[in-house]
Tab-separated table of C-alpha atoms in Angstrom:
chain	number	residue	atom	x	y	z
U	1	MET	CA	-32.319	-6.169	1.081
U	2	ASN	CA	-33.175	-3.045	-0.717
U	3	ASN	CA	-30.624	-0.067	-0.872
U	4	LEU	CA	-31.833	1.842	2.159
U	5	GLU	CA	-31.227	-1.456	4.358
U	6	LYS	CA	-27.624	-1.998	2.691
U	7	PRO	CA	-24.383	-0.884	5.033
U	8	TYR	CA	-21.932	1.366	3.383
U	9	LEU	CA	-18.065	1.102	3.302
U	10	LEU	CA	-16.003	3.768	3.024
U	11	LEU	CA	-12.713	2.602	1.324
U	12	PRO	CA	-10.363	5.964	1.230
U	13	ILE	CA	-6.904	5.573	-1.029
U	14	GLU	CA	-4.146	6.812	-0.026
U	15	THR	CA	-1.828	5.755	-2.214
U	16	LYS	CA	-2.620	4.766	-5.600
U	17	VAL	CA	-0.166	2.731	-7.263
U	18	ARG	CA	-0.443	0.785	-4.455
U	19	GLU	CA	-3.816	0.284	-3.208
U	20	PHE	CA	-6.301	1.375	-5.919
U	21	GLN	CA	-6.587	-2.554	-7.938
U	22	ALA	CA	-6.434	-4.030	-4.524
U	23	LYS	CA	-9.516	-2.077	-3.181
U	24	VAL	CA	-11.330	-2.182	-6.261
U	25	LEU	CA	-11.130	-5.795	-5.847
U	26	LEU	CA	-12.657	-5.713	-2.100
U	27	SER	CA	-15.216	-3.634	-3.548
U	28	CYS	CA	-16.332	-6.620	-5.429
U	29	PHE	CA	-16.470	-8.771	-2.744
U	30	ALA	CA	-18.259	-6.773	-0.756
U	31	ALA	CA	-20.716	-5.531	-3.112
U	32	GLU	CA	-21.539	-9.194	-3.550
U	33	LYS	CA	-22.105	-9.769	0.285
U	34	GLY	CA	-24.799	-6.495	0.007
U	35	PHE	CA	-22.659	-3.703	0.878
U	36	HIS	CA	-22.598	-0.254	-1.142
U	37	VAL	CA	-18.785	0.172	-1.433
U	38	LEU	CA	-17.134	4.185	-1.903
U	39	LEU	CA	-14.390	4.514	-3.228
U	40	ALA	CA	-12.329	7.885	-2.593
U	41	ASP	CA	-9.166	9.619	-2.237
U	42	GLN	CA	-8.308	9.719	0.850
U	43	ASN	CA	-8.228	12.983	1.591
U	44	GLU	CA	-11.547	14.229	-0.309
U	45	MET	CA	-13.489	11.834	1.898
U	46	LEU	CA	-12.272	12.671	4.868
U	47	ARG	CA	-13.105	16.512	3.709
U	48	GLN	CA	-16.393	15.604	2.586
U	49	LEU	CA	-17.214	12.437	6.020
U	50	ASN	CA	-20.243	14.534	7.481
U	51	CYS	CA	-21.972	14.681	4.044
U	52	LEU	CA	-21.295	10.680	3.524
U	53	PRO	CA	-23.873	7.841	4.385
U	54	ARG	CA	-22.674	5.994	8.079
U	55	GLY	CA	-21.184	3.039	7.630
U	56	ILE	CA	-17.614	1.144	8.290
U	57	TYR	CA	-14.268	3.665	7.461
U	58	VAL	CA	-11.121	1.242	6.709
U	59	ASP	CA	-8.218	2.893	7.547
U	60	ASN	CA	-4.491	2.001	6.269
U	61	SER	CA	-2.920	2.162	9.648
U	62	ILE	CA	-3.490	2.634	13.452
U	63	VAL	CA	-1.077	5.060	14.555
U	64	ARG	CA	-1.181	8.115	16.574
U	65	THR	CA	-1.724	10.899	13.887
U	66	ARG	CA	-4.996	8.732	12.720
U	67	ILE	CA	-6.769	9.194	15.943
U	68	ARG	CA	-8.225	12.930	15.151
U	69	CYS	CA	-10.023	10.994	12.037
U	70	PHE	CA	-11.051	8.277	14.268
U	71	ARG	CA	-12.859	10.440	16.481
U	72	LYS	CA	-14.153	12.226	13.750
U	73	ASN	CA	-16.042	8.742	12.474
U	74	LEU	CA	-16.967	7.803	15.996
U	75	ARG	CA	-18.642	11.077	16.436
U	76	ILE	CA	-21.060	11.397	13.084
U	77	GLY	CA	-22.115	7.078	13.903
U	78	ASN	CA	-19.089	5.425	11.219
U	79	ARG	CA	-17.686	2.231	13.027
U	80	ILE	CA	-13.888	1.903	12.142
U	81	VAL	CA	-11.727	-1.760	11.278
U	82	ALA	CA	-8.066	-1.006	9.864
U	83	PHE	CA	-5.239	-2.776	7.735
U	84	CYS	CA	-1.064	-1.685	8.065
U	85	ASP	CA	0.590	-1.015	4.790
U	86	GLU	CA	3.559	-1.290	6.853
U	87	GLY	CA	2.931	-4.106	8.453
U	88	LEU	CA	4.374	-7.283	5.999
U	89	SER	CA	8.325	-6.669	6.358
U	90	PHE	CA	9.064	-4.004	9.054
U	91	ARG	CA	13.087	-4.061	9.905
U	92	VAL	CA	12.887	-3.014	13.136
U	93	ALA	CA	9.743	-4.663	15.487
U	94	GLU	CA	10.011	-2.429	18.296
U	95	THR	CA	10.017	0.271	16.196
U	96	TYR	CA	7.495	-0.478	13.965
U	97	LEU	CA	5.102	-1.168	16.932
U	98	LYS	CA	6.169	2.200	18.362
U	99	GLU	CA	5.538	4.061	15.047
U	100	ARG	CA	2.782	2.200	13.751
U	101	ILE	CA	0.724	1.024	16.820
U	102	SER	CA	-1.002	3.276	18.567
U	103	ASP	CA	-2.658	1.784	21.505
U	104	GLU	CA	-5.503	4.661	21.130
U	105	ALA	CA	-6.384	4.700	17.725
U	106	TYR	CA	-7.023	0.796	18.293
U	107	GLY	CA	-8.793	1.300	20.680
U	108	MET	CA	-11.330	3.018	18.497
U	109	THR	CA	-11.564	0.076	16.062
U	110	ASP	CA	-13.833	-2.856	15.659
U	111	TYR	CA	-11.349	-5.244	13.937
U	112	PHE	CA	-7.638	-4.707	12.725
U	113	PHE	CA	-6.682	-7.109	9.689
U	114	ALA	CA	-2.907	-8.396	10.800
U	115	TRP	CA	-0.934	-9.412	7.419
U	116	GLY	CA	-0.223	-12.926	8.979
U	117	GLN	CA	0.559	-14.900	12.130
U	118	TYR	CA	3.985	-13.037	12.495
U	119	HIS	CA	2.217	-9.741	12.348
U	120	ALA	CA	-0.428	-10.697	14.500
U	121	GLU	CA	1.685	-12.215	17.593
U	122	THR	CA	4.304	-8.966	17.078
U	123	VAL	CA	1.065	-6.453	17.459
U	124	LYS	CA	-0.911	-8.448	20.061
U	125	ARG	CA	2.751	-8.301	22.341
U	126	LYS	CA	2.054	-4.818	22.917
U	127	LEU	CA	-1.673	-4.615	22.838
U	128	GLY	CA	-1.403	-7.382	25.625
U	129	GLU	CA	-5.310	-7.972	26.894
U	130	ALA	CA	-6.749	-5.522	24.392
U	131	SER	CA	-5.722	-7.764	21.580
U	132	SER	CA	-8.630	-9.794	21.005
U	133	LYS	CA	-9.394	-7.585	17.812
U	134	VAL	CA	-6.786	-8.475	15.893
U	135	ILE	CA	-7.347	-10.799	12.989
U	136	CYS	CA	-5.341	-12.862	10.805
U	137	ALA	CA	-7.176	-11.888	7.749
U	138	GLY	CA	-4.070	-11.345	4.872
U	139	ASN	CA	-3.964	-8.503	2.665
U	140	PRO	CA	-6.197	-7.920	-0.489
U	141	ARG	CA	-3.102	-6.510	-2.172
U	142	PHE	CA	-1.903	-10.151	-2.207
U	143	ASP	CA	-5.009	-11.738	-3.638
U	144	LEU	CA	-3.817	-9.824	-6.831
U	145	LEU	CA	-0.715	-12.536	-6.838
U	146	ARG	CA	-3.187	-15.092	-7.348
U	147	GLU	CA	-4.820	-16.910	-10.072
U	148	PRO	CA	-7.668	-15.892	-11.231
U	149	TYR	CA	-6.997	-12.105	-10.538
U	150	LYS	CA	-3.242	-11.912	-11.274
U	151	SER	CA	-4.726	-12.512	-14.621
U	152	VAL	CA	-6.168	-8.785	-14.705
U	153	PHE	CA	-2.409	-7.277	-15.126
U	154	LEU	CA	-1.602	-9.291	-18.489
U	155	PRO	CA	-2.380	-6.705	-21.139
U	156	GLU	CA	-0.418	-3.841	-18.801
U	157	ARG	CA	2.619	-6.762	-18.791
U	158	GLU	CA	2.088	-7.147	-22.859
U	159	ARG	CA	2.454	-3.146	-23.017
U	160	ILE	CA	5.197	-2.528	-20.982
U	161	LEU	CA	7.484	-5.570	-22.379
U	162	ASN	CA	6.337	-3.535	-25.827
U	163	LYS	CA	7.435	0.026	-24.629
U	164	PHE	CA	10.669	-1.470	-23.039
U	165	GLY	CA	11.605	-4.675	-24.128
U	166	PRO	CA	13.778	-7.057	-22.405
U	167	PHE	CA	14.837	-4.861	-18.767
U	168	ILE	CA	15.871	-5.789	-15.163
U	169	LEU	CA	13.742	-4.320	-12.597
U	170	ILE	CA	14.828	-2.351	-9.413
U	171	ASN	CA	12.552	-1.788	-6.696
U	172	THR	CA	13.968	0.652	-3.787
U	173	ASN	CA	12.965	1.146	-0.424
U	174	PHE	CA	14.585	4.670	0.683
U	175	SER	CA	12.263	6.923	1.622
U	176	ARG	CA	13.533	7.590	5.141
U	177	TYR	CA	16.725	8.985	3.053
U	178	ASN	CA	15.557	10.046	0.158
U	179	HIS	CA	11.979	11.523	0.904
U	180	PHE	CA	10.037	13.502	-1.510
U	181	MET	CA	9.702	16.191	0.804
U	182	GLY	CA	13.665	15.916	1.731
U	183	ARG	CA	15.751	13.824	3.822
U	184	ASP	CA	15.044	15.279	7.629
U	185	PHE	CA	10.965	14.849	6.813
U	186	THR	CA	10.439	11.635	8.011
U	187	ILE	CA	12.155	12.321	11.381
U	188	LYS	CA	10.125	15.634	11.892
U	189	ASN	CA	7.102	14.442	10.726
U	190	LEU	CA	7.482	11.353	12.947
U	191	LYS	CA	7.948	13.738	16.033
U	192	ALA	CA	5.352	15.864	14.751
U	193	GLY	CA	3.091	13.321	15.146
U	194	GLY	CA	4.434	12.385	18.802
U	195	ARG	CA	6.111	9.175	17.911
U	196	ILE	CA	9.279	9.528	18.448
U	197	GLN	CA	10.139	8.731	22.426
U	198	ASP	CA	12.999	10.369	23.394
U	199	GLU	CA	16.706	11.343	21.819
U	200	LYS	CA	17.743	7.909	22.418
U	201	HIS	CA	14.997	6.891	19.573
U	202	GLU	CA	15.699	10.089	17.468
U	203	SER	CA	19.428	8.700	17.195
U	204	PHE	CA	18.001	5.221	16.500
U	205	LEU	CA	16.293	6.651	13.408
U	206	GLU	CA	19.178	8.931	11.983
U	207	LYS	CA	21.393	6.083	12.124
U	208	TRP	CA	19.225	4.328	9.631
U	209	ALA	CA	18.897	6.580	7.730
U	210	GLU	CA	22.469	6.901	7.236
U	211	TYR	CA	22.526	3.091	7.169
U	212	LEU	CA	19.930	3.186	4.291
U	213	GLY	CA	21.637	5.956	2.340
U	214	GLU	CA	25.039	3.954	2.257
U	215	ILE	CA	22.605	1.008	0.713
U	216	TYR	CA	20.855	3.903	-1.542
U	217	ARG	CA	24.400	5.367	-3.215
U	218	LYS	CA	25.631	1.511	-3.702
U	219	PHE	CA	22.571	0.554	-5.619
U	220	ILE	CA	23.157	3.814	-7.745
U	221	GLU	CA	26.548	2.673	-8.135
U	222	MET	CA	24.603	-1.065	-8.856
U	223	SER	CA	22.084	0.139	-11.826
U	224	VAL	CA	25.060	1.708	-13.410
U	225	GLU	CA	27.127	-1.228	-13.543
U	226	LEU	CA	23.926	-3.451	-14.549
U	227	HIS	CA	23.848	-0.998	-17.651
U	228	ARG	CA	27.352	-2.105	-18.529
U	229	ALA	CA	27.036	-5.652	-18.235
U	230	PHE	CA	23.593	-6.018	-19.395
U	231	PRO	CA	23.986	-4.030	-22.680
U	232	ASP	CA	20.928	-5.488	-24.466
U	233	ARG	CA	18.285	-5.126	-21.410
U	234	LYS	CA	16.651	-1.451	-19.956
U	235	ILE	CA	17.482	-1.120	-16.176
U	236	ILE	CA	14.395	0.159	-15.090
U	237	ILE	CA	14.283	1.695	-11.288
U	238	ARG	CA	10.860	1.521	-9.786
U	239	PRO	CA	11.237	4.072	-6.704
U	240	HIS	CA	9.587	3.691	-3.223
U	241	PRO	CA	6.264	5.846	-3.662
U	242	SER	CA	7.010	8.435	-1.401
U	243	GLU	CA	10.613	8.940	-2.820
U	244	ASN	CA	12.100	11.586	-4.631
U	245	LEU	CA	12.446	10.268	-8.341
U	246	GLU	CA	14.206	13.167	-9.411
U	247	ILE	CA	17.383	12.164	-7.719
U	248	TRP	CA	17.156	9.378	-9.134
U	249	LYS	CA	17.017	10.678	-12.446
U	250	LYS	CA	19.679	13.190	-12.038
U	251	ALA	CA	22.136	10.574	-10.770
U	252	THR	CA	21.609	7.964	-13.749
U	253	GLY	CA	20.224	10.128	-16.596
U	254	LEU	CA	24.210	9.699	-18.602
U	255	PHE	CA	22.931	6.468	-18.963
U	256	PRO	CA	20.552	5.704	-22.254
U	257	ASN	CA	19.673	2.549	-21.009
U	258	ILE	CA	18.305	3.477	-17.257
U	259	ARG	CA	14.988	4.629	-16.913
U	260	VAL	CA	13.053	6.002	-13.656
U	261	VAL	CA	9.275	4.910	-13.502
U	262	GLN	CA	6.788	5.072	-10.919
U	263	ASP	CA	3.496	4.125	-13.666
U	264	GLY	CA	1.251	2.147	-12.285
U	265	ASN	CA	0.795	-0.613	-9.726
U	266	VAL	CA	4.084	-2.561	-9.210
U	267	ILE	CA	2.847	-5.994	-10.102
U	268	PRO	CA	2.600	-6.266	-14.029
U	269	TRP	CA	6.413	-4.707	-14.034
U	270	ILE	CA	7.305	-7.566	-11.673
U	271	MET	CA	5.656	-10.171	-14.116
U	272	ALA	CA	7.076	-8.050	-17.356
U	273	SER	CA	10.696	-7.905	-16.144
U	274	ASP	CA	13.103	-10.467	-16.385
U	275	VAL	CA	14.836	-10.897	-12.679
U	276	ILE	CA	13.929	-8.313	-9.408
U	277	ILE	CA	16.344	-6.695	-7.956
U	278	HIS	CA	15.834	-4.997	-4.130
U	279	ASN	CA	16.977	-4.606	-0.624
U	280	SER	CA	14.454	-4.875	2.391
U	281	CYS	CA	11.266	-4.374	-0.107
U	282	THR	CA	7.719	-5.549	-0.169
U	283	THR	CA	8.340	-6.423	-3.701
U	284	GLY	CA	10.856	-8.966	-3.237
U	285	VAL	CA	8.392	-10.856	-1.171
U	286	GLU	CA	5.010	-10.093	-3.952
U	287	SER	CA	7.906	-11.267	-6.747
U	288	TYR	CA	8.468	-14.553	-4.638
U	289	VAL	CA	4.293	-15.133	-4.477
U	290	LEU	CA	4.275	-14.242	-7.797
U	291	GLY	CA	7.139	-16.964	-8.886
U	292	GLU	CA	9.271	-14.482	-10.572
U	293	PRO	CA	12.873	-14.454	-10.317
U	294	VAL	CA	14.522	-12.360	-7.537
U	295	ILE	CA	17.393	-10.743	-5.649
U	296	SER	CA	18.229	-9.265	-2.630
U	297	TYR	CA	21.237	-6.872	-3.376
U	298	CYS	CA	23.281	-6.645	-0.121
U	299	PRO	CA	26.208	-5.010	-0.336
U	300	ILE	CA	26.326	-4.638	3.078
U	301	THR	CA	24.090	-5.726	5.896
U	302	SER	CA	22.525	-5.081	9.163
U	303	GLU	CA	21.135	-7.372	12.023
U	304	THR	CA	19.368	-4.310	13.149
U	305	TYR	CA	17.887	-2.950	9.870
U	306	ASP	CA	17.747	-5.141	7.445
U	307	SER	CA	14.319	-6.267	6.609
U	308	PHE	CA	14.247	-10.360	6.969
U	309	LEU	CA	10.740	-11.521	5.106
U	310	PRO	CA	11.496	-9.721	1.649
U	311	ASN	CA	15.404	-10.495	2.043
U	312	SER	CA	14.860	-14.590	2.507
U	313	LEU	CA	12.293	-14.966	0.556
U	314	SER	CA	15.051	-13.821	-2.132
U	315	ARG	CA	18.426	-14.884	-3.473
U	316	LYS	CA	21.181	-12.866	-2.222
U	317	ALA	CA	24.246	-11.386	-3.355
U	318	PHE	CA	26.556	-9.599	-1.083
U	319	CYS	CA	28.697	-8.026	-4.149
U	320	LEU	CA	28.502	-6.821	-7.663
U	321	ASP	CA	29.948	-9.899	-9.424
U	322	GLU	CA	27.998	-12.147	-7.228
U	323	LEU	CA	24.575	-10.041	-8.368
U	324	ILE	CA	25.330	-10.412	-12.349
U	325	SER	CA	26.323	-13.686	-11.887
U	326	LEU	CA	22.754	-14.677	-9.777
U	327	ILE	CA	21.053	-12.483	-12.842
U	328	ARG	CA	23.140	-14.202	-15.659
U	329	GLU	CA	21.785	-17.640	-13.994
U	330	ALA	CA	18.254	-16.207	-13.642
U	331	THR	CA	17.857	-14.878	-17.174
U	332	ALA	CA	19.427	-18.492	-19.022
U	333	ASP	CA	16.444	-20.206	-16.886
U	334	PRO	CA	14.351	-18.504	-15.049
U	335	ILE	CA	12.375	-21.955	-13.574
U	336	ALA	CA	14.956	-23.769	-12.219
U	337	PHE	CA	16.468	-19.931	-10.813
U	338	VAL	CA	12.836	-20.125	-8.693
U	339	ARG	CA	12.456	-23.503	-7.389
U	340	ARG	CA	11.198	-23.077	-4.447
U	341	ASP	CA	13.230	-24.368	-1.175
U	342	PRO	CA	10.599	-25.949	1.390
U	343	SER	CA	11.889	-23.744	4.247
U	344	THR	CA	11.042	-20.656	2.372
U	345	ARG	CA	7.509	-21.792	2.047
U	346	GLN	CA	7.120	-22.173	5.737
U	347	VAL	CA	8.625	-18.867	6.252
U	348	ALA	CA	6.086	-17.155	3.852
U	349	GLU	CA	3.004	-18.637	4.978
U	350	ARG	CA	3.831	-17.626	9.017
U	351	TYR	CA	4.248	-14.304	7.371
U	352	ILE	CA	1.128	-14.057	4.801
U	353	SER	CA	-2.118	-15.122	5.701
U	354	GLY	CA	-4.377	-15.876	2.194
U	355	ILE	CA	-1.838	-16.943	-0.501
U	356	THR	CA	-3.750	-20.879	-0.411
U	357	GLY	CA	-6.922	-21.070	0.457
U	358	PRO	CA	-9.742	-18.655	1.301
U	359	PHE	CA	-8.910	-15.164	-0.451
U	360	ALA	CA	-7.934	-11.795	1.916
U	361	CYS	CA	-11.163	-10.349	0.726
U	362	ASP	CA	-13.478	-13.418	1.642
U	363	ASN	CA	-11.638	-13.238	5.068
U	364	ILE	CA	-12.452	-9.530	5.615
U	365	VAL	CA	-15.432	-9.011	3.953
U	366	ASP	CA	-17.482	-11.991	6.822
U	367	MET	CA	-16.112	-10.158	9.267
U	368	LEU	CA	-17.483	-6.887	8.011
U	369	ARG	CA	-20.861	-8.480	7.450
U	370	LYS	CA	-20.457	-10.026	11.191
U	371	LEU	CA	-20.268	-6.342	12.221
U	372	VAL	CA	-23.272	-5.271	10.790
U	373	ASP	CA	-24.915	-8.558	12.173
U	374	GLU	CA	-23.619	-6.881	15.224
U	375	SER	CA	-24.835	-3.825	14.374
U	376	PRO	CA	-28.872	-3.294	12.462
U	377	SER	CA	-28.743	0.613	12.860
U	378	LEU	CA	-25.614	0.351	10.302
U	379	ARG	CA	-28.280	-0.931	7.325
U	380	ILE	CA	-30.588	1.994	7.855
U	381	GLN	CA	-29.212	5.013	5.959
U	382	GLU	CA	-31.128	7.542	7.876
U	383	LYS	CA	-32.367	10.935	4.976
U	384	ILE	CA	-30.707	14.327	5.583
U	385	SER	CA	-33.180	17.023	5.191
U	386	PHE	CA	-32.099	19.957	3.515
U	387	LEU	CA	-31.519	22.423	5.943
U	388	GLU	CA	-29.122	19.633	7.699
U	389	ASN	CA	-27.484	19.165	4.639
U	390	GLY	CA	-26.806	22.994	4.577
U	391	LYS	CA	-25.094	22.876	7.977
U	392	GLN	CA	-23.007	19.894	6.876
U	393	GLN	CA	-21.488	21.706	3.253
U	394	MET	CA	-20.906	24.768	5.528
U	395	ASP	CA	-19.524	22.815	7.705
U	396	VAL	CA	-16.821	21.459	4.904
U	397	ARG	CA	-16.213	24.770	3.547
U	398	LEU	CA	-14.882	25.766	6.605
U	399	ILE	CA	-12.924	22.409	6.795
U	400	THR	CA	-11.833	22.700	2.896
U	401	ALA	CA	-10.707	26.952	4.244
U	402	LYS	CA	-8.628	25.827	7.302
U	403	ARG	CA	-7.015	23.195	4.782
U	404	LEU	CA	-6.447	25.547	1.968
U	405	LEU	CA	-4.932	28.040	4.159
U	406	LYS	CA	-2.540	25.072	5.802
U	407	ARG	CA	-1.666	23.991	2.514
U	408	MET	CA	-0.948	27.357	1.350
U	409	ILE	CA	1.821	27.481	3.919
U	410	MET	CA	3.075	24.098	2.916
U	411	ARG	CA	3.305	24.311	-0.535
U	412	GLY	CA	6.437	26.184	-0.015
U	413	ARG	CA	7.780	22.490	0.966
U	414	GLY	CA	6.225	20.690	-1.707
U	415	ILE	CA	3.403	19.083	-0.245
U	416	ASP	CA	0.827	19.648	-3.583
U	417	ALA	CA	3.742	18.090	-5.927
U	418	TYR	CA	4.006	14.937	-3.175
U	419	MET	CA	0.589	14.581	-2.575
U	420	LYS	CA	0.061	14.790	-6.558
U	421	GLN	CA	2.454	11.460	-6.627
U	422	LYS	CA	0.845	9.916	-4.226
U	423	PHE	CA	-2.769	10.403	-5.666
U	424	PRO	CA	-2.690	11.444	-8.668
U	425	GLY	CA	-6.367	11.614	-9.668
U	426	LEU	CA	-9.299	9.115	-10.225
U	427	GLU	CA	-11.350	8.807	-13.560
U	428	LEU	CA	-14.014	6.995	-13.505
U	429	GLN	CA	-13.124	5.055	-16.427
U	430	GLU	CA	-10.540	3.440	-14.658
U	431	VAL	CA	-12.776	1.864	-11.913
U	432	VAL	CA	-15.240	0.576	-14.654
U	433	GLN	CA	-12.200	-1.036	-16.276
U	434	ALA	CA	-11.018	-2.355	-13.557
U	435	VAL	CA	-14.296	-4.262	-11.923
U	436	GLU	CA	-15.025	-4.921	-15.560
U	437	LEU	CA	-11.823	-7.028	-15.906
U	438	PHE	CA	-11.775	-8.792	-12.692
U	439	ARG	CA	-15.372	-9.799	-13.636
U	440	GLU	CA	-13.982	-11.375	-17.023
U	441	THR	CA	-11.346	-13.127	-15.139
U	442	SER	CA	-12.870	-14.655	-12.396
U	443	ASN	CA	-16.315	-15.333	-13.726
U	444	ARG	CA	-17.450	-13.549	-10.891
U	445	PHE	CA	-19.336	-10.068	-10.227
U	446	HIS	CA	-21.281	-10.097	-12.732
U	447	ASP	CA	-23.782	-7.433	-11.256
U	448	VAL	CA	-21.174	-5.348	-9.735
U	449	ILE	CA	-21.218	-1.682	-11.353
U	450	ALA	CA	-19.926	1.305	-10.694
U	451	ARG	CA	-20.870	5.185	-10.891
U	452	THR	CA	-19.575	7.980	-9.981
U	453	TYR	CA	-21.163	9.432	-5.983
U	454	PRO	CA	-22.386	12.695	-6.903
U	455	GLY	CA	-21.044	16.406	-5.108
U	456	MET	CA	-17.864	14.527	-4.810
U	457	HIS	CA	-14.279	14.476	-7.096
U	458	SER	CA	-12.530	11.002	-6.773
U	459	CYS	CA	-15.758	9.109	-5.418
U	460	PHE	CA	-17.049	6.132	-6.718
U	461	LEU	CA	-20.444	4.340	-5.367
U	462	ILE	CA	-19.404	0.180	-6.035
U	463	SER	CA	-22.565	-1.704	-5.361
U	464	GLN	CA	-24.720	-4.874	-7.177
U	465	ASP	CA	-27.776	-2.290	-7.389
U	466	ALA	CA	-26.192	1.043	-7.728
U	467	ARG	CA	-29.120	2.836	-9.228
């Protein structure tokens, strides 16, 4: 198959610390199966979509606000598949379906890749007869938790340990209360996107934010108490990517052993820590799969607002004394602490496809190849004439000017800083290094290389033949 016959996969990244390595890994799997993969900052890719080759666009969600993006992709001849980053451990099923699953957006996709059986069943409940495109594939993020790929994080684990020494890791999940853009941002954003149905729904979300605020304050108290109880260890607080880090820093700044960080993927931080503490956070599930000691701190509880999966896969502490006791147990004998109850394994397998057997990347790329086989036009990239390319560049400049005007209006609310926190930039060397690490640890991807894609910032071509 020559280069003009290779189908393209368009793979945008929205939140770098959460997605980068997983999407490079998916790119490697796809390149082995004959794809050219364009890996890019999501905003940059959407700005220049008209100038890119036609292919399969992979989105992170099917929320209502993606409809415009999907229409643009379909208009220029792209096909669309999607995941849902929030689909693994949502707290309230009905709220998740209202906020994250748009029938119209789903209708524009060829496949929707579910995390596992429970996620698929929940989504199908809403979609009904239209649910045949829901595939239990798993997610590439969890391929990184399995050998051989988790070994790529060992150098970073050592760097963290050399810098911080022994530490307790606190992962937080309070963006509905402590959002980077302010405490009322989440509800305002949902309103603007048409995802709040009525006053009852809005009241429900406001009470949810208040509940999270209570837990947030308990977590601040908890971090200070752990600082006192474990003076020989650092207390590392790692907020959710959408949270306001400065508020955490102000609340804990007087205590020298407490650090607030948001540096790189969470996996090496989990691997380097003595024990992980969370409440209703996906990192609780990641810690469980990695076989690391993990505790869910539940100073208050709610059958409505607490997330079942991460809490059920963790040891639970309902007060500070119980938490401190469990931490001492975990640090004294971590192997005994993580000894598995068979029932938790059954829960994990119901919620997560791809933690055993074929990797999620295999499942996904197999479906993408099937889509290409059914759509021969995806294999042939028509050359763009100089005149057409000039018109497309003009369209891009007009779109960019409109976006810049909107950004200038939003700048007073810190939107630029928020976007930089989510995607602080990406360099070719980072992509090349990630590909090389996956090659070394797996003994595959030998012919896969990465290079900068011409004319685009933070966009890279990954392929077996990218010359």
